[in-house]
PDB file of C-alpha atoms in Angstrom:
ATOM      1  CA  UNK A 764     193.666 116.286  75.129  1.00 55.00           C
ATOM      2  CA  UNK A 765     191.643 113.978  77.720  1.00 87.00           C
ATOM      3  CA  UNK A 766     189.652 112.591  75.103  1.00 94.00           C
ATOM      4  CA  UNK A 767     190.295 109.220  73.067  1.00 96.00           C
ATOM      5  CA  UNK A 768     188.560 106.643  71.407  1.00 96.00           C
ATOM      6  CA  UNK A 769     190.657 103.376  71.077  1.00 97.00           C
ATOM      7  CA  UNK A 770     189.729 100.167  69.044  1.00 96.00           C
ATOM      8  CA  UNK A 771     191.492  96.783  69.318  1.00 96.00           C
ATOM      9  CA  UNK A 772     190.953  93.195  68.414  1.00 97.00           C
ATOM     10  CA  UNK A 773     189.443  93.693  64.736  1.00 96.00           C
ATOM     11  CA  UNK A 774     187.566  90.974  63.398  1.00 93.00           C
ATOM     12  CA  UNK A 775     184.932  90.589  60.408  1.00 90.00           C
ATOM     13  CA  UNK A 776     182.609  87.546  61.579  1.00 84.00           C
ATOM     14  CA  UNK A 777     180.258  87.758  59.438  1.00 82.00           C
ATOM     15  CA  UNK A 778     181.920  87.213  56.539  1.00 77.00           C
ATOM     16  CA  UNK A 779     182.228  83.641  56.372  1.00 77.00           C
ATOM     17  CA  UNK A 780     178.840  83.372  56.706  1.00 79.00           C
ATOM     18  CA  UNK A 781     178.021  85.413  53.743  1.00 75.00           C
ATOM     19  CA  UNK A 782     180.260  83.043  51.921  1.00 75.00           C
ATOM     20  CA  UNK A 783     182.103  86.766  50.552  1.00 71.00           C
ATOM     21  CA  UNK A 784     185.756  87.703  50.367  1.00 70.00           C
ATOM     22  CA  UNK A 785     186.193  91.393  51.628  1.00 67.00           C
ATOM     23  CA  UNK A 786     186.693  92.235  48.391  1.00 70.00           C
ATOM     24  CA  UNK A 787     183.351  90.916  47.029  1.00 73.00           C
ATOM     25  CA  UNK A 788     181.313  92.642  49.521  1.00 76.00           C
ATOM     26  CA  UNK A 789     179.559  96.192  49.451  1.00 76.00           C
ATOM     27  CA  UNK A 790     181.130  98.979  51.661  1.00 80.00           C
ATOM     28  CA  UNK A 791     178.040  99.417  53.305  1.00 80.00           C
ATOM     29  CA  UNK A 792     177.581  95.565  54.229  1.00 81.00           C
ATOM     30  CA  UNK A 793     181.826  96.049  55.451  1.00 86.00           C
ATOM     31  CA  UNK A 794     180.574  99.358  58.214  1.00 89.00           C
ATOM     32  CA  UNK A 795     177.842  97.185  59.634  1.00 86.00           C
ATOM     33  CA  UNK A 796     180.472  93.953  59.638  1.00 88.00           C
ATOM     34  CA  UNK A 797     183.826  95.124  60.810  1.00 93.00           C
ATOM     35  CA  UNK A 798     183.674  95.510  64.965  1.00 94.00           C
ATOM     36  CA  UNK A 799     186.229  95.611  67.420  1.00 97.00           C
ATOM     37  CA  UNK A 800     186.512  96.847  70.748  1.00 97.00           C
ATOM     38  CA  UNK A 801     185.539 100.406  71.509  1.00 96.00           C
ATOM     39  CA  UNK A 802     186.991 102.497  74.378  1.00 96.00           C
ATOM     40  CA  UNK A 803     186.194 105.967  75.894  1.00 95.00           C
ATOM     41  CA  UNK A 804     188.856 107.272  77.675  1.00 95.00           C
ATOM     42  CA  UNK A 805     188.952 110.568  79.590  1.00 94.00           C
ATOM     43  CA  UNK A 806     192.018 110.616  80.406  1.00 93.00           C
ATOM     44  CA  UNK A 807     193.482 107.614  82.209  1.00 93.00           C
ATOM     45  CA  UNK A 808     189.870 106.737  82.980  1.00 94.00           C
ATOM     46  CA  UNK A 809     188.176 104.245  80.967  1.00 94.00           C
ATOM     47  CA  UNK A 810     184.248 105.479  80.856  1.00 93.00           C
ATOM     48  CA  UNK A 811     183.415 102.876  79.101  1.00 92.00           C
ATOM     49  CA  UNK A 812     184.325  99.565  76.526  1.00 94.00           C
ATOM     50  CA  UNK A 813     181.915  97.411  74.049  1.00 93.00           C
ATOM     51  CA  UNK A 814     183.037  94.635  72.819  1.00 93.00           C
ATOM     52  CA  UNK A 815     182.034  93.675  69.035  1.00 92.00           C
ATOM     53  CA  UNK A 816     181.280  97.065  68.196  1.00 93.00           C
ATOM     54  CA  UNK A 817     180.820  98.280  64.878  1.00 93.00           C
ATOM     55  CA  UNK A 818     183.766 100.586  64.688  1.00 95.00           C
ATOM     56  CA  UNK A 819     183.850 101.095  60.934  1.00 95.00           C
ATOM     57  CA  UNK A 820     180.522 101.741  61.034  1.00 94.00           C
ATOM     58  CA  UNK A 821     181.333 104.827  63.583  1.00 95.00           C
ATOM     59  CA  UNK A 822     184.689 106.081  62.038  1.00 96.00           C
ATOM     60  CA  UNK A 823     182.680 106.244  58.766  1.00 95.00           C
ATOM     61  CA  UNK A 824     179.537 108.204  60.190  1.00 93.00           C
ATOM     62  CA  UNK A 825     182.062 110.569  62.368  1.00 94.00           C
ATOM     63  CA  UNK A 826     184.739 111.246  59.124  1.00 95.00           C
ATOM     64  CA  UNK A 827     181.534 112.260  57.305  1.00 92.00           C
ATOM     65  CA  UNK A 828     180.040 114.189  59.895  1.00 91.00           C
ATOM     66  CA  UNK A 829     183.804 116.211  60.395  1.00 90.00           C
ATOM     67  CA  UNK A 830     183.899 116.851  56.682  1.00 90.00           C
ATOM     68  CA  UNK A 831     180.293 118.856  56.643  1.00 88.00           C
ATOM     69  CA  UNK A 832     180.340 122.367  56.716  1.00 87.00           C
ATOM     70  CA  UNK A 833     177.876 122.332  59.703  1.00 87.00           C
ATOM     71  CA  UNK A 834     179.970 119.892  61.381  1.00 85.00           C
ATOM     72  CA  UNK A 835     180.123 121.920  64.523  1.00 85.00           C
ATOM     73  CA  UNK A 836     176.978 123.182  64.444  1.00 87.00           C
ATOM     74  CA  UNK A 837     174.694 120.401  65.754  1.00 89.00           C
ATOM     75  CA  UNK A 838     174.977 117.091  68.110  1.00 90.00           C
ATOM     76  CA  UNK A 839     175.940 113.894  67.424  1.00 92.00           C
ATOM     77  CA  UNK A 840     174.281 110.174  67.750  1.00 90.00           C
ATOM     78  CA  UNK A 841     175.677 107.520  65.389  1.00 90.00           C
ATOM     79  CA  UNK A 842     172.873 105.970  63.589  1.00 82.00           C
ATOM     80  CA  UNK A 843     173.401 102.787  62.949  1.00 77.00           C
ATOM     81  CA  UNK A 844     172.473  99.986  60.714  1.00 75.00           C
ATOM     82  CA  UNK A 845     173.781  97.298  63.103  1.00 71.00           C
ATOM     83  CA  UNK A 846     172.985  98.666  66.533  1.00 68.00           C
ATOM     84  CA  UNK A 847     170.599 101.102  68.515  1.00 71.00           C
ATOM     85  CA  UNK A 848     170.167 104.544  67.387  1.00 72.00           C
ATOM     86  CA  UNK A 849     172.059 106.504  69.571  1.00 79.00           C
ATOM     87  CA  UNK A 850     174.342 104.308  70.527  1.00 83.00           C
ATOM     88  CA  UNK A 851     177.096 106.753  70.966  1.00 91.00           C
ATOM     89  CA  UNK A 852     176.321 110.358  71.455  1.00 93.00           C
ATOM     90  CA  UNK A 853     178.450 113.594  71.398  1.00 94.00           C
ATOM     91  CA  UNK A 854     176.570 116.777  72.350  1.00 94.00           C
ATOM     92  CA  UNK A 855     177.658 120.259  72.775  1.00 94.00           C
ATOM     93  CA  UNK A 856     177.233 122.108  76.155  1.00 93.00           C
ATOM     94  CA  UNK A 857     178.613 125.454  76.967  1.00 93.00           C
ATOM     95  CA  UNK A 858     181.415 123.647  78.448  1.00 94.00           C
ATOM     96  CA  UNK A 859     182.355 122.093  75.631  1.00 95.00           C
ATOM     97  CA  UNK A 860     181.723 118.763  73.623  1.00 95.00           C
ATOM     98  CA  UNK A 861     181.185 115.493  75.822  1.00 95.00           C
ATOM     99  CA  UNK A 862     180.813 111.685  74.494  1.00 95.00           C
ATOM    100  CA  UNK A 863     178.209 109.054  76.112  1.00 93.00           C
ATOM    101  CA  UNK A 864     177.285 106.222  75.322  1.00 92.00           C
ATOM    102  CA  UNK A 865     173.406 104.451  75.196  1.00 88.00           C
ATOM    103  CA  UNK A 866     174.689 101.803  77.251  1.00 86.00           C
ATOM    104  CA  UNK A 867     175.883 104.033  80.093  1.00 88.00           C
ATOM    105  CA  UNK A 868     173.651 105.832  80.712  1.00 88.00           C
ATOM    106  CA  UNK A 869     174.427 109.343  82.683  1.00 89.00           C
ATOM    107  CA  UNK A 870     178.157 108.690  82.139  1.00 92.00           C
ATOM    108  CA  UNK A 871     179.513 111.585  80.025  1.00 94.00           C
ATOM    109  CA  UNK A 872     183.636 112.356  79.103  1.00 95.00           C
ATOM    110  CA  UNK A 873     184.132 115.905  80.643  1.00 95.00           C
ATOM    111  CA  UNK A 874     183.545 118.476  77.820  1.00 96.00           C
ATOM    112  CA  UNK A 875     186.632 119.250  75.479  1.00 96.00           C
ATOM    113  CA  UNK A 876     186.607 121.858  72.846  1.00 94.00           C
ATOM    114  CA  UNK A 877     185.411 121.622  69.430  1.00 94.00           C
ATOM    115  CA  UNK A 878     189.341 121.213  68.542  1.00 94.00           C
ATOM    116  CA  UNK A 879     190.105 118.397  70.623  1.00 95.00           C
ATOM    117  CA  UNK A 880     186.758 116.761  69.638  1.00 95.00           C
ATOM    118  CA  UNK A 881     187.726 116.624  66.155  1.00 94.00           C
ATOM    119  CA  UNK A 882     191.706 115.639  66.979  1.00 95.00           C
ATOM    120  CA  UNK A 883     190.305 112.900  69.007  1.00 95.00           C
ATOM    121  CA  UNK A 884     187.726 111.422  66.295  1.00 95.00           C
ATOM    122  CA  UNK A 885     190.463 112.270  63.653  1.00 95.00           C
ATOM    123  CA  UNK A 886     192.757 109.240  65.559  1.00 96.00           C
ATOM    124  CA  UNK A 887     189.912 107.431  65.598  1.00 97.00           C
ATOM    125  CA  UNK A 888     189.355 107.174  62.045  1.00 97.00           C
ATOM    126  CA  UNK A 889     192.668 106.364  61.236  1.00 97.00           C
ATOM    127  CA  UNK A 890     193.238 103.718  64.038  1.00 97.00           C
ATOM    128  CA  UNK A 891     190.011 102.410  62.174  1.00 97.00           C
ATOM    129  CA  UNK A 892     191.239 102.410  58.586  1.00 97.00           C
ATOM    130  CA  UNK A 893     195.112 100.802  59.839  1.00 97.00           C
ATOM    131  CA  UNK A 894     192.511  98.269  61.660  1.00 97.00           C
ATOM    132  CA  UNK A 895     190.947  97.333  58.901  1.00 95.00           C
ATOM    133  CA  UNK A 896     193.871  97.025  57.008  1.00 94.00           C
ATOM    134  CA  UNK A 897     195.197  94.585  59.501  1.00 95.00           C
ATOM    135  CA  UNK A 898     192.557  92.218  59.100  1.00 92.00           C
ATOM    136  CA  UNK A 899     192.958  92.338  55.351  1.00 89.00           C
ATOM    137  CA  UNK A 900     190.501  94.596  54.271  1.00 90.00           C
ATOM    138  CA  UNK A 901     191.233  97.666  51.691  1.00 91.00           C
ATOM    139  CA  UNK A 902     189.987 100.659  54.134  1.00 93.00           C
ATOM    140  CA  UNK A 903     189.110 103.043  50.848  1.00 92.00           C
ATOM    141  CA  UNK A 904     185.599 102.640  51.857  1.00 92.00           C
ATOM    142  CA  UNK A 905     186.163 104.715  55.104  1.00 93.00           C
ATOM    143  CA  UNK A 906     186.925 108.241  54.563  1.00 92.00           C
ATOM    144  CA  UNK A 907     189.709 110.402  55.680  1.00 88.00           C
ATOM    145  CA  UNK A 908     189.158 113.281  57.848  1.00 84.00           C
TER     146      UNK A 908
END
């Protein structure tokens, strides 16, 4: 597989400011407040990293999306509560599946198939949920794919 999505350097800094343990705040306020940094790698390549990115917020929109039964049926763009529609993007060509990103504009992974999309987002999740877990957070609100 060329694809991967890799996460590091979990932090929830908006917490303190909401004067809430993680275990006093809504799951939806935790998606929108957990970030890290995001990677797309194709390969060895790194197409592109974000730093503070809402990676819960992804995982959780992605786990979903992999446990419909139309799941490969239709293109992807997370919509997000924190950050620009369409921040990241997978879309289906007949070469495959391909992730880009708002911010980069033209840059596109080179297509995998279906099967290696969902392997890659699958690690995803779970590098997500141990993430989270790191930081102190129960990950129960994110789903498993």
């Amino acid at each position: 597989m060329t694809l991967r999505l890799t996460c590091r350097d979990f932090a929830a800094p908006d917490l303190p400011r909401r004067g809430l343990a993680p275990q006093e705040i809504l799951p939806a306020m935790l998606l929108a407040d957990i970030e890290a940094e995001l990677t797309c790698w194709d390969g060895d390549e790194a197409l592109w990293t974000e730093e503070q990115f809402p990676v819960a917020e992804l995982a959780h929109s992605l786990a979903l999306r992999l446990r419909s039964p139309d799941a490969g049926a239709r293109d992807f763009a997370l919509d997000s509560v924190s950050a620009d529609p369409g921040l990241v993007r997978i879309a289906r060509s007949e070469d495959g599946w391909s992730v880009g990103f708002l911010f980069a504009p033209g840059v596109w992974s080179t297509p995998v198939a279906w099967e290696d999309l969902v392997a890659a987002a699958g690690q995803f999740v779970h590098a997500v949920r141990e993430g989270v877990a790191s930081i102190g957070i129960d990950p129960a609100f994110l789903p498993e794919v």
